[in-house]
Short mmCIF file of C-alpha atoms in Angstrom, two decimals:
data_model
loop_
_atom_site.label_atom_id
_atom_site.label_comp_id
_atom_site.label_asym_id
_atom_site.label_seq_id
_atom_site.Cartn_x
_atom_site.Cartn_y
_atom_site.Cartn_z
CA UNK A 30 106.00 100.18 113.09
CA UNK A 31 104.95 99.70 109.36
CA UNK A 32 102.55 102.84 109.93
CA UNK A 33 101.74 105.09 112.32
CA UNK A 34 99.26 108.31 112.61
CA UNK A 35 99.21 110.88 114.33
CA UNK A 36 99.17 111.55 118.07
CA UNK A 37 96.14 113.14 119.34
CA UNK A 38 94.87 112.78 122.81
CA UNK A 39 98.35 111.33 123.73
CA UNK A 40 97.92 108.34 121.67
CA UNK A 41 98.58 107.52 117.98
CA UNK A 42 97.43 104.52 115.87
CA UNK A 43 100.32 101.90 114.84
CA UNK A 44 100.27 99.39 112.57
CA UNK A 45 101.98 96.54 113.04
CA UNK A 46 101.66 93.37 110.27
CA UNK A 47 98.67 94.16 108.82
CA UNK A 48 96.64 95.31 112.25
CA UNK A 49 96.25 98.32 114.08
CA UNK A 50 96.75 99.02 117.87
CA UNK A 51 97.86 102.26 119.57
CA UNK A 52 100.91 103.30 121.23
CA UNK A 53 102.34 106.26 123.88
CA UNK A 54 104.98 108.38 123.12
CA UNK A 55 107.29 106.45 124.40
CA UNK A 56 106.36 103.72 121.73
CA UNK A 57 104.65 101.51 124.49
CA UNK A 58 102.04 99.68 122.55
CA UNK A 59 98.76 100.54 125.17
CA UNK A 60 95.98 98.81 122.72
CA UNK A 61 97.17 95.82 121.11
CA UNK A 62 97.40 95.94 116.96
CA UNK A 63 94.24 93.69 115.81
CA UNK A 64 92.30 95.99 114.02
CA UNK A 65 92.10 96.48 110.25
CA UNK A 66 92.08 100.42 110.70
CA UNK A 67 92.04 102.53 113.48
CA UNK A 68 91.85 106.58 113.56
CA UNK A 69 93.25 108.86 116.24
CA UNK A 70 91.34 109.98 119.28
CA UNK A 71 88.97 112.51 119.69
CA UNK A 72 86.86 113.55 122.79
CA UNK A 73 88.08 110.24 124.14
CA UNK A 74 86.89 107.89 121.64
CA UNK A 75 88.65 106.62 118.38
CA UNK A 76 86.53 105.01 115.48
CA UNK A 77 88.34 101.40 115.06
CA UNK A 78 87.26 98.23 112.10
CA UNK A 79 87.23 94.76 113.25
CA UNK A 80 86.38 92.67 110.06
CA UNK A 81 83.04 94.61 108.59
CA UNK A 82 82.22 96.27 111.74
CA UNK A 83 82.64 99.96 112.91
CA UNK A 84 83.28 100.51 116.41
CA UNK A 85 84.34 103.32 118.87
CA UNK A 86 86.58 102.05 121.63
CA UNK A 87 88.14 104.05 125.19
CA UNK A 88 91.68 104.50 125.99
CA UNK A 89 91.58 100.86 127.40
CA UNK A 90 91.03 99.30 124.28
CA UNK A 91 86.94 98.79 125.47
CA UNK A 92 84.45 98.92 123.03
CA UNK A 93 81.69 102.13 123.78
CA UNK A 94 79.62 101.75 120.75
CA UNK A 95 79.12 99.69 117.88
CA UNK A 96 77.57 101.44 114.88
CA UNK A 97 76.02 99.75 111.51
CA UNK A 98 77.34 102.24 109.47
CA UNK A 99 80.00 102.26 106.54
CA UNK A 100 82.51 105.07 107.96
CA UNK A 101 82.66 107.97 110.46
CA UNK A 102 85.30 110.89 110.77
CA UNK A 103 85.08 110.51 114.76
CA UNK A 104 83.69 112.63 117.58
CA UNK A 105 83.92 116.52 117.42
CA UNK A 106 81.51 118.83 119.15
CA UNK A 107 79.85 115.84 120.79
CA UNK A 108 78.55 114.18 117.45
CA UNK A 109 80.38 111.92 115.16
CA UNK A 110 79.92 112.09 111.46
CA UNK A 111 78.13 108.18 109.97
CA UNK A 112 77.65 107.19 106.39
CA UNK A 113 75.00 104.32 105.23
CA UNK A 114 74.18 103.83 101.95
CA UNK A 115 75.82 106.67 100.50
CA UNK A 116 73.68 109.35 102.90
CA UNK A 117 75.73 110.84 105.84
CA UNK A 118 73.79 112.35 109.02
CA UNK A 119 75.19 112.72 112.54
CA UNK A 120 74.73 110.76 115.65
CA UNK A 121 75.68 111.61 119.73
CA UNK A 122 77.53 109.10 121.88
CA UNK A 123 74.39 107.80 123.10
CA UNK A 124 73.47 106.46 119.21
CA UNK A 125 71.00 109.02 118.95
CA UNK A 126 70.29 110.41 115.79
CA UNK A 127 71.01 114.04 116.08
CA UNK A 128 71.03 115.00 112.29
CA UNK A 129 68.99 112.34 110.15
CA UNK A 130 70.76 110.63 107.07
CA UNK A 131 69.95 113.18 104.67
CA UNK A 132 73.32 114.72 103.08
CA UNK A 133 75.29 113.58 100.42
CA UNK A 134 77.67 114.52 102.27
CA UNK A 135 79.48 116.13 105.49
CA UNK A 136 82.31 116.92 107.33
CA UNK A 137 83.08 116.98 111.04
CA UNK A 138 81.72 119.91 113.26
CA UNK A 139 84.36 123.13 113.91
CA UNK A 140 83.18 126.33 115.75
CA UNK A 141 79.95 125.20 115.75
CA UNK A 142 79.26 124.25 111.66
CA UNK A 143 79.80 121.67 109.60
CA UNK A 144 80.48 121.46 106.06
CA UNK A 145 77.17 119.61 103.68
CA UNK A 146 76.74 118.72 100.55
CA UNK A 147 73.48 118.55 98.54
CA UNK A 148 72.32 118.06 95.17
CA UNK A 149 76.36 119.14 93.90
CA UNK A 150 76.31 122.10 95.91
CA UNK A 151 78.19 122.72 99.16
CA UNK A 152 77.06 124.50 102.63
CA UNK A 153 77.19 124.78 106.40
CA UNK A 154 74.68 123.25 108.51
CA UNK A 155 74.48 124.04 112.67
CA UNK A 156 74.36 121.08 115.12
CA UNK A 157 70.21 120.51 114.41
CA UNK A 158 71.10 120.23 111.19
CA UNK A 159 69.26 123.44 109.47
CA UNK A 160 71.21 125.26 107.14
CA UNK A 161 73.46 128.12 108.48
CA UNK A 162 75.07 129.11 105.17
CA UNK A 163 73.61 128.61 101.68
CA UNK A 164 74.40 125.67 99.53
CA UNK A 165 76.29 127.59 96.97
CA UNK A 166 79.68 126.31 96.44
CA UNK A 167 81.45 123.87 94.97
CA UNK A 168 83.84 123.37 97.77
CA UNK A 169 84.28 124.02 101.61
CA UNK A 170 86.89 123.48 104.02
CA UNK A 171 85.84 123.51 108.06
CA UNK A 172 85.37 126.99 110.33
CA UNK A 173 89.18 127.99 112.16
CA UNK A 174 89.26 131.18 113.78
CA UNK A 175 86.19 132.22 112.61
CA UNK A 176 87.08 131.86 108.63
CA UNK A 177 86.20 128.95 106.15
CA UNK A 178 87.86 128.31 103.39
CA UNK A 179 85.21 127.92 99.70
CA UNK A 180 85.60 127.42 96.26
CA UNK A 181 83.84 128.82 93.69
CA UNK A 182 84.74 128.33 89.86
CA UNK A 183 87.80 126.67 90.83
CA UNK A 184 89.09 129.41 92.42
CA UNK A 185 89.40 129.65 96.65
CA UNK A 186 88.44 132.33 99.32
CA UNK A 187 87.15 132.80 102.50
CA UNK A 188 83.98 133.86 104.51
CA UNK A 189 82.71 134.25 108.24
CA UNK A 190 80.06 133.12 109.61
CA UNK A 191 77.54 134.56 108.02
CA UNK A 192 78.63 133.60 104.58
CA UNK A 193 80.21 137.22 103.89
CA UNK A 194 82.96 137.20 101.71
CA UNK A 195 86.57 138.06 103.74
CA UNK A 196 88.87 137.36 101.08
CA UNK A 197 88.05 137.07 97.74
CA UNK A 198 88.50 133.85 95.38
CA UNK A 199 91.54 133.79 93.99
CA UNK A 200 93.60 131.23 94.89
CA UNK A 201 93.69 127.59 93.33
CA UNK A 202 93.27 125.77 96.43
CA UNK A 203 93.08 127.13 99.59
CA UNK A 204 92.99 125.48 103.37
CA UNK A 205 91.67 126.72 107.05
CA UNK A 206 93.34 129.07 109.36
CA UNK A 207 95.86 128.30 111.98
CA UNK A 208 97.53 130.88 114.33
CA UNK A 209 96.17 133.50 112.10
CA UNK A 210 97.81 131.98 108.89
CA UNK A 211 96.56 129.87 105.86
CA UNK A 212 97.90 128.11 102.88
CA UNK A 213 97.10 128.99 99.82
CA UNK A 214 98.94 127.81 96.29
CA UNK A 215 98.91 129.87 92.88
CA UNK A 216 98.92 127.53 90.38
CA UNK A 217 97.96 123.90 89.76
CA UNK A 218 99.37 121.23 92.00
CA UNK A 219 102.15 120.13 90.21
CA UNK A 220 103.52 123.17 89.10
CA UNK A 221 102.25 125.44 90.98
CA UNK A 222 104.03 127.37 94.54
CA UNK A 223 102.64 127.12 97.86
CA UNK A 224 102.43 130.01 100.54
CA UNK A 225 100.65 131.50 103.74
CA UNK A 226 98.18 134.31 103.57
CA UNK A 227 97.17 136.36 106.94
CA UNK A 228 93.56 137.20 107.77
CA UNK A 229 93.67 140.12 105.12
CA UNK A 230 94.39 138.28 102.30
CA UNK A 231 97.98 139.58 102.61
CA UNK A 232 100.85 137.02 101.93
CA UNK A 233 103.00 136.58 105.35
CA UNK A 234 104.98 133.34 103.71
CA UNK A 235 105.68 133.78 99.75
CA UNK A 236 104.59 131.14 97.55
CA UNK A 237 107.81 129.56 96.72
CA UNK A 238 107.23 126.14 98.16
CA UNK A 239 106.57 122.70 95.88
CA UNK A 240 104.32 121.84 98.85
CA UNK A 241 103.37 123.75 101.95
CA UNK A 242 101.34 122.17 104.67
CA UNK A 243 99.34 123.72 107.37
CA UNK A 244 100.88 124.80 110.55
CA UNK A 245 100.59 122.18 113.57
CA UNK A 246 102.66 123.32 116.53
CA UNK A 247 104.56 126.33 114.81
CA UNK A 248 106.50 123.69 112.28
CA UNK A 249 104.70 123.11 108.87
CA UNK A 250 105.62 120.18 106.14
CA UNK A 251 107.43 121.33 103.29
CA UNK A 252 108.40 119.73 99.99
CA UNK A 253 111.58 121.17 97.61
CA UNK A 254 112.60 119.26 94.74
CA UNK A 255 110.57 116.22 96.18
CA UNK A 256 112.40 116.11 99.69
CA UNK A 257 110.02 116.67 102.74
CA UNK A 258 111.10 119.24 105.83
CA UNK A 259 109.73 121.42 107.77
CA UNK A 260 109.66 125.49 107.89
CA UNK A 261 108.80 127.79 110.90
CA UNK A 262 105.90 130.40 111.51
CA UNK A 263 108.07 133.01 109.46
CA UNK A 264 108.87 130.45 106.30
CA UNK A 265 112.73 129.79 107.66
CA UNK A 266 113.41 126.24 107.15
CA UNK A 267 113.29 124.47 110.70
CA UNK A 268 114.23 121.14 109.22
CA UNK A 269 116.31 120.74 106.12
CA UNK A 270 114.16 119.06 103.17
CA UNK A 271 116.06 115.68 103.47
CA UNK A 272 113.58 112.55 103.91
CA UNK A 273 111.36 110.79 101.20
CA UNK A 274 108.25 111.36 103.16
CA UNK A 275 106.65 112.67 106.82
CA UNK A 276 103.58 113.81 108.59
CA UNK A 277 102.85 116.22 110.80
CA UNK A 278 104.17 117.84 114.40
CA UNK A 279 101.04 116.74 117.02
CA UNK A 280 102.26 116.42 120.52
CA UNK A 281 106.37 117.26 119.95
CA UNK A 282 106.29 114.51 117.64
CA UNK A 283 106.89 114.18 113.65
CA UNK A 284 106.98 110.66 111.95
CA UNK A 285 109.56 110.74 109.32
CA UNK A 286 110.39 108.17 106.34
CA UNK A 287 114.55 107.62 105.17
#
């Protein structure tokens, strides 16, 4: 393959000479590659481009919806996040608009939120769209286990729910929780050293990384001295830093560049 994604839903988008198709994991191709961009699975249904159009198709290949809008993130929660014209809004797998085409911006639904933007100014809206948590930072990453990662003055924490501060902003970038874990870097992204904080704010991984990703199926990405491995739950390195580039675990699986 010339690309491939990630395996979600037991399937992961190939490309193959310029066009996208799907394979299993045994590297059977089960959609054929004639797509100009495909994106993995989710609830059953991946988002797929044929020329200027944006479609969702099945496992078979069939198309379930065709949509007249510029992009989508894919089905989570039972909506999938649309863009037209610059506004995004949220629509159901019947095409009904659930959440009008208001923001200026939004991410996918997690735990029941999803990350807006309005006017600059980042919050959480719930699935009919009203605001859950006030638009008052500059940066948001989704709801996992309960915490969401914000930025405020360039500097990254995390709240519940309700918006109440769990760890205070202090990191210089920050991403969600996984298995009780997330990865936080001290410094700016080329100099700076990557680690993993537990739900206290505590650091359970030191920052000593040049690049630490999040954790998908107990093995995260790591970069040292611009060679990508892999380190376990409790920072040991799984897979010695040894190939020019990789993505991550999903489904026993890791694609790896040499």
């Amino acid at each position: 393959f010339d690309e491939a994604g990630r395996f979600s839903e037991g399937l992961a988008p190939v490309k193959i000479s310029e066009k996208w198709g799907f394979t299993d994991k045994t590297g059977k191709l089960v959609i054929a590659p004639k797509y100009e961009s495909a994106m993995p699975f989710s609830e059953g249904l991946a988002p797929v481009r044929i020329k200027d159009k944006l479609l969702f198709i099945n496992k078979t290949g069939a198309i379930v919806l065709t949509v007249p809008f510029t992009q989508t993130l894919g089905f989570s929660e039972g909506l999938a996040q649309v863009e037209l014209d610059g506004k995004y809004g949220f629509l159901d797998a019947n095409k009904k608009f659930v959440i009008p085409l208001k923001f200026d911006n939004v991410g996918e639904f997690s735990e029941g939120l999803a990350q807006a933007k309005i006017d600059g100014k980042c919050g959480f809206i719930d699935e009919k769209g009203k605001t859950a948590i006030d638009f008052k930072f500059d940066k948001t990453q989704r709801f996992t286990e309960g915490f969401a990662a914000v930025c405020v003055n360039d500097k990254w924490g995390f709240i519940d729910k309700t918006g109440k501060t769990l760890v205070p902003p202090e990191f210089d970038y920050a991403e969600p929780f996984k298995n009780g874990l997330a990865r936080v870097r001290k410094g700016d992204a080329s100099t700076g050293k990557s680690g993993m904080i537990d739900k206290c704010g505590k650091f359970a991984i030191k920052p000593e990384f040049d690049y630490l990703g999040s954790f998908s199926e107990d093995m995260a990405m790591i970069i040292i001295n611009n060679k990508y491995g892999f380190a376990d739950v409790s920072g040991n390195i799984a897979v010695k830093p040894e190939y020019d580039n990789e993505k991550d675990f999903s489904e026993g699986f890791a694609a790896v560049c040499v």
